[in-house]
Amino acid sequence: KNLSNMDYVLAISNYVKDSIVKKYNIDNSKITVINRGIDEKFLNKPINENNRLNFIDKLNIDTNKKIILYPGRITDWKGQLKFISNFKKINRTDTVLYFVGDTKNTSHVKSLNEKIKKERLSDQCKIIGKLDKEDLKIFYSISNLVLSLSIRPEGFGRTISETILMKKPLLAFNHGGAKEQLEGISPMYSCDPLNYDELSEKINKILNCSEENLVSIQDTALNIINKKYTKDIMVNNYKKFYEKISTQ
């Protein structure tokens, strides 16, 4: 109710804008979309090799395996538990799956651990917990595939743009703010929401794909992210917005 009385509303994606219009029935001309931006300067900065090797050693990561990174808070809606139930569908032993994210939801972390043990996947699935941005950047850099599989649409989902900027293969459910970031990018990087059969096929397809064959997909994706979803673009859009309303 209070939202409808606002003069201006900012939304982090068109998905959020549409959701606001639908829920509050307000004039969509009041809503300005300014996408979240990722820190391109930080992500593009070269990684210190000693830091990379120390990180791999600290977490005892087997770099001879295909590394699948699943970043995000360990909660029901981020989809980790549902994915574990379907992980065996990829039917391969050359992978290790790492869950990286906040573990404050202890009951859900416990359920995830129990599910991993029940499915006898303890050698292939590891819960790392929250990492600082330096370590997460290193994890991106050593990954063969990054997953973004929230079971409900997210407002934006910064992981997608971060992965692409790190020039790493991605597989995401094609809904919410993720869908907007994936627009114009190869369908190899997206999957119908909650379609775990399609997901398993595409995981295998990406992991079996040579780096050379992924280059053109990554170059196209990188170009899109650099034109739309960087921190500099976000800051500039906020600046233009406030300049505009200050003169009205």
Short mmCIF file of C-alpha atoms in Angstrom, two decimals:
data_model
loop_
_atom_site.label_atom_id
_atom_site.label_comp_id
_atom_site.label_asym_id
_atom_site.label_seq_id
_atom_site.Cartn_x
_atom_site.Cartn_y
_atom_site.Cartn_z
CA LYS A 1 0.00 0.00 0.00
CA ASN A 2 2.75 2.47 0.98
CA LEU A 3 4.71 1.54 -2.15
CA SER A 4 1.91 2.77 -4.38
CA ASN A 5 2.23 6.24 -2.81
CA MET A 6 5.87 6.59 -3.80
CA ASP A 7 6.91 9.04 -6.50
CA TYR A 8 9.73 6.81 -7.71
CA VAL A 9 10.58 3.15 -7.32
CA LEU A 10 13.86 1.48 -8.30
CA ALA A 11 13.96 -2.18 -9.35
CA ILE A 12 17.08 -4.32 -9.84
CA SER A 13 15.63 -6.15 -12.88
CA ASN A 14 12.64 -6.13 -15.21
CA TYR A 15 11.45 -9.26 -13.42
CA VAL A 16 11.30 -7.30 -10.15
CA LYS A 17 9.60 -4.38 -11.90
CA ASP A 18 6.91 -6.67 -13.34
CA SER A 19 6.43 -8.30 -9.94
CA ILE A 20 5.94 -4.90 -8.27
CA VAL A 21 3.40 -3.82 -10.88
CA LYS A 22 1.50 -7.07 -10.50
CA LYS A 23 1.51 -7.11 -6.71
CA TYR A 24 0.84 -3.43 -6.01
CA ASN A 25 -1.01 -2.46 -9.19
CA ILE A 26 0.98 0.76 -9.58
CA ASP A 27 1.86 2.76 -12.67
CA ASN A 28 4.93 1.13 -14.20
CA SER A 29 6.17 4.55 -15.35
CA LYS A 30 7.03 5.21 -11.70
CA ILE A 31 9.49 2.30 -11.74
CA THR A 32 13.03 2.62 -13.05
CA VAL A 33 15.09 -0.50 -13.62
CA ILE A 34 18.74 -0.24 -12.64
CA ASN A 35 20.38 -3.66 -12.81
CA ARG A 36 22.79 -4.80 -10.19
CA GLY A 37 26.40 -4.46 -11.25
CA ILE A 38 29.33 -6.78 -10.69
CA ASP A 39 32.80 -5.56 -9.74
CA GLU A 40 34.52 -5.99 -13.09
CA LYS A 41 37.76 -4.33 -11.94
CA PHE A 42 38.15 -6.77 -9.05
CA LEU A 43 37.19 -9.85 -11.08
CA ASN A 44 39.46 -8.92 -14.00
CA LYS A 45 42.50 -8.40 -11.79
CA PRO A 46 44.98 -11.32 -12.21
CA ILE A 47 45.05 -13.90 -9.41
CA ASN A 48 48.30 -14.35 -7.53
CA GLU A 49 49.56 -17.87 -8.32
CA ASN A 50 50.77 -18.54 -4.77
CA ASN A 51 47.37 -17.54 -3.40
CA ARG A 52 45.70 -19.89 -5.88
CA LEU A 53 47.93 -22.82 -4.94
CA ASN A 54 47.52 -22.14 -1.20
CA PHE A 55 43.75 -22.04 -1.60
CA ILE A 56 43.72 -25.37 -3.45
CA ASP A 57 45.92 -26.89 -0.75
CA LYS A 58 43.89 -25.43 2.13
CA LEU A 59 40.64 -26.94 0.85
CA ASN A 60 42.32 -30.10 -0.43
CA ILE A 61 40.81 -29.65 -3.90
CA ASP A 62 41.59 -32.34 -6.45
CA THR A 63 42.20 -30.33 -9.62
CA ASN A 64 42.41 -33.55 -11.65
CA LYS A 65 38.65 -33.80 -11.24
CA LYS A 66 36.01 -31.72 -13.00
CA ILE A 67 35.12 -29.04 -10.45
CA ILE A 68 31.47 -27.98 -10.22
CA LEU A 69 30.87 -24.87 -8.13
CA TYR A 70 27.43 -24.18 -6.64
CA PRO A 71 27.60 -20.75 -4.97
CA GLY A 72 24.79 -19.36 -2.82
CA ARG A 73 23.40 -19.36 0.71
CA ILE A 74 22.57 -22.88 1.89
CA THR A 75 18.78 -22.52 1.96
CA ASP A 76 15.83 -24.38 0.53
CA TRP A 77 15.03 -21.87 -2.21
CA LYS A 78 18.60 -21.83 -3.56
CA GLY A 79 17.95 -25.43 -4.59
CA GLN A 80 20.96 -27.33 -3.22
CA LEU A 81 18.93 -30.12 -1.60
CA LYS A 82 16.77 -30.64 -4.66
CA PHE A 83 19.86 -30.77 -6.87
CA ILE A 84 21.54 -33.43 -4.69
CA SER A 85 18.47 -35.61 -5.21
CA ASN A 86 19.20 -35.45 -8.94
CA PHE A 87 23.00 -35.30 -8.94
CA LYS A 88 23.44 -39.00 -9.70
CA LYS A 89 21.68 -38.47 -13.03
CA ILE A 90 24.88 -37.06 -14.50
CA ASN A 91 26.34 -40.52 -13.91
CA ARG A 92 30.04 -39.75 -13.76
CA THR A 93 32.75 -40.14 -11.14
CA ASP A 94 35.20 -37.57 -12.49
CA THR A 95 33.44 -34.63 -10.81
CA VAL A 96 33.47 -32.97 -7.39
CA LEU A 97 30.62 -30.64 -6.44
CA TYR A 98 31.33 -27.79 -4.02
CA PHE A 99 28.61 -25.87 -2.20
CA VAL A 100 29.95 -22.43 -1.27
CA GLY A 101 27.82 -20.00 0.70
CA ASP A 102 26.44 -18.87 4.03
CA THR A 103 25.64 -21.75 6.40
CA LYS A 104 23.58 -19.83 9.00
CA ASN A 105 20.52 -21.93 8.18
CA THR A 106 21.86 -24.80 10.26
CA SER A 107 18.80 -27.03 9.93
CA HIS A 108 19.01 -26.90 6.14
CA VAL A 109 22.78 -27.49 6.19
CA LYS A 110 22.12 -30.55 8.37
CA SER A 111 19.49 -31.81 5.90
CA LEU A 112 21.92 -31.28 3.01
CA ASN A 113 24.68 -33.18 4.82
CA GLU A 114 22.31 -36.03 5.62
CA LYS A 115 21.16 -36.19 2.01
CA ILE A 116 24.74 -36.32 0.75
CA LYS A 117 25.49 -39.22 3.10
CA LYS A 118 22.26 -41.04 2.26
CA GLU A 119 23.03 -40.84 -1.46
CA ARG A 120 26.62 -42.00 -0.76
CA LEU A 121 28.04 -38.88 -2.36
CA SER A 122 30.41 -37.79 0.40
CA ASP A 123 33.43 -38.18 -1.90
CA GLN A 124 31.79 -36.10 -4.62
CA CYS A 125 29.89 -33.40 -2.72
CA LYS A 126 31.50 -30.96 -0.28
CA ILE A 127 29.98 -28.13 1.76
CA ILE A 128 32.60 -25.40 2.07
CA GLY A 129 30.59 -22.61 3.69
CA LYS A 130 31.02 -18.90 3.21
CA LEU A 131 34.18 -17.54 1.55
CA ASP A 132 35.51 -14.02 1.29
CA LYS A 133 35.48 -12.45 -2.15
CA GLU A 134 39.15 -13.20 -2.82
CA ASP A 135 38.72 -16.92 -2.18
CA LEU A 136 35.44 -17.06 -4.10
CA LYS A 137 37.19 -15.46 -7.07
CA ILE A 138 39.88 -18.17 -6.94
CA PHE A 139 37.16 -20.83 -6.75
CA TYR A 140 35.52 -19.41 -9.86
CA SER A 141 38.88 -19.52 -11.64
CA ILE A 142 39.50 -23.23 -10.99
CA SER A 143 35.94 -24.36 -11.75
CA ASN A 144 34.86 -26.27 -14.84
CA LEU A 145 31.20 -25.37 -14.36
CA VAL A 146 29.23 -22.98 -12.13
CA LEU A 147 25.57 -23.66 -11.26
CA SER A 148 22.74 -21.25 -10.42
CA LEU A 149 19.62 -23.32 -9.71
CA SER A 150 17.26 -21.46 -7.39
CA ILE A 151 13.91 -23.22 -7.27
CA ARG A 152 12.10 -19.87 -7.27
CA PRO A 153 13.00 -16.89 -9.46
CA GLU A 154 15.60 -14.53 -8.03
CA GLY A 155 15.43 -10.77 -8.37
CA PHE A 156 18.76 -10.68 -10.15
CA GLY A 157 21.30 -13.41 -9.32
CA ARG A 158 24.74 -11.81 -9.52
CA THR A 159 26.47 -15.21 -9.70
CA ILE A 160 25.55 -15.46 -13.38
CA SER A 161 27.30 -12.29 -14.48
CA GLU A 162 30.27 -13.00 -12.19
CA THR A 163 30.75 -16.45 -13.71
CA ILE A 164 30.65 -15.10 -17.25
CA LEU A 165 33.08 -12.31 -16.42
CA MET A 166 35.44 -14.97 -15.02
CA LYS A 167 35.13 -16.74 -18.43
CA LYS A 168 33.74 -19.91 -16.91
CA PRO A 169 30.93 -22.16 -18.19
CA LEU A 170 27.59 -21.61 -16.53
CA LEU A 171 24.31 -23.46 -16.20
CA ALA A 172 21.31 -21.64 -14.74
CA PHE A 173 17.57 -22.09 -14.47
CA ASN A 174 16.07 -19.70 -16.98
CA HIS A 175 13.72 -17.63 -14.82
CA GLY A 176 13.57 -14.34 -12.91
CA GLY A 177 16.53 -11.98 -13.10
CA ALA A 178 18.69 -14.83 -14.38
CA LYS A 179 16.64 -14.99 -17.58
CA GLU A 180 17.45 -11.36 -18.36
CA GLN A 181 21.19 -11.89 -17.94
CA LEU A 182 21.05 -15.00 -20.12
CA GLU A 183 19.28 -13.22 -22.98
CA GLY A 184 21.33 -13.46 -26.16
CA ILE A 185 23.61 -16.12 -24.67
CA SER A 186 23.80 -19.70 -25.98
CA PRO A 187 20.97 -21.94 -24.73
CA MET A 188 23.71 -24.34 -23.62
CA TYR A 189 24.09 -22.13 -20.55
CA SER A 190 20.42 -22.22 -19.52
CA CYS A 191 17.82 -24.81 -18.59
CA ASP A 192 14.07 -24.89 -18.06
CA PRO A 193 13.39 -24.32 -14.34
CA LEU A 194 13.29 -27.54 -12.30
CA ASN A 195 13.84 -29.72 -15.39
CA TYR A 196 16.51 -31.95 -13.87
CA ASP A 197 16.65 -34.35 -16.81
CA GLU A 198 17.57 -31.49 -19.15
CA LEU A 199 19.93 -30.17 -16.50
CA SER A 200 21.82 -33.47 -16.26
CA GLU A 201 22.17 -33.66 -20.04
CA LYS A 202 23.52 -30.13 -20.25
CA ILE A 203 25.95 -30.64 -17.35
CA ASN A 204 27.44 -33.58 -19.23
CA LYS A 205 27.45 -31.66 -22.49
CA ILE A 206 29.35 -28.73 -20.97
CA LEU A 207 31.82 -30.92 -19.05
CA ASN A 208 32.53 -32.92 -22.21
CA CYS A 209 32.94 -29.80 -24.35
CA SER A 210 36.46 -28.70 -25.22
CA GLU A 211 37.60 -25.24 -24.11
CA GLU A 212 38.02 -24.31 -27.77
CA ASN A 213 34.35 -25.03 -28.45
CA LEU A 214 33.27 -22.94 -25.47
CA VAL A 215 35.27 -19.87 -26.50
CA SER A 216 32.71 -18.42 -28.91
CA ILE A 217 29.91 -18.86 -26.35
CA GLN A 218 32.00 -17.21 -23.65
CA ASP A 219 33.06 -14.32 -25.89
CA THR A 220 29.44 -13.53 -26.80
CA ALA A 221 28.35 -13.81 -23.17
CA LEU A 222 31.23 -11.65 -21.95
CA ASN A 223 30.36 -8.93 -24.43
CA ILE A 224 26.76 -8.84 -23.15
CA ILE A 225 27.79 -8.65 -19.49
CA ASN A 226 30.34 -5.90 -20.12
CA LYS A 227 27.70 -3.80 -21.90
CA LYS A 228 24.92 -4.21 -19.33
CA TYR A 229 25.87 -5.56 -15.92
CA THR A 230 29.08 -3.99 -14.60
CA LYS A 231 29.45 -1.95 -11.43
CA ASP A 232 30.50 1.15 -13.40
CA ILE A 233 27.32 0.96 -15.51
CA MET A 234 25.19 0.52 -12.38
CA VAL A 235 26.77 3.52 -10.62
CA ASN A 236 26.42 5.67 -13.75
CA ASN A 237 22.74 4.72 -14.06
CA TYR A 238 22.09 5.68 -10.42
CA LYS A 239 23.89 8.99 -10.99
CA LYS A 240 21.78 9.74 -14.09
CA PHE A 241 18.60 8.80 -12.23
CA TYR A 242 19.27 11.14 -9.29
CA GLU A 243 20.35 13.95 -11.61
CA LYS A 244 17.09 13.54 -13.52
CA ILE A 245 14.78 13.62 -10.51
CA SER A 246 16.68 16.51 -8.88
CA THR A 247 15.74 18.76 -11.81
CA GLN A 248 12.05 17.83 -11.83
#
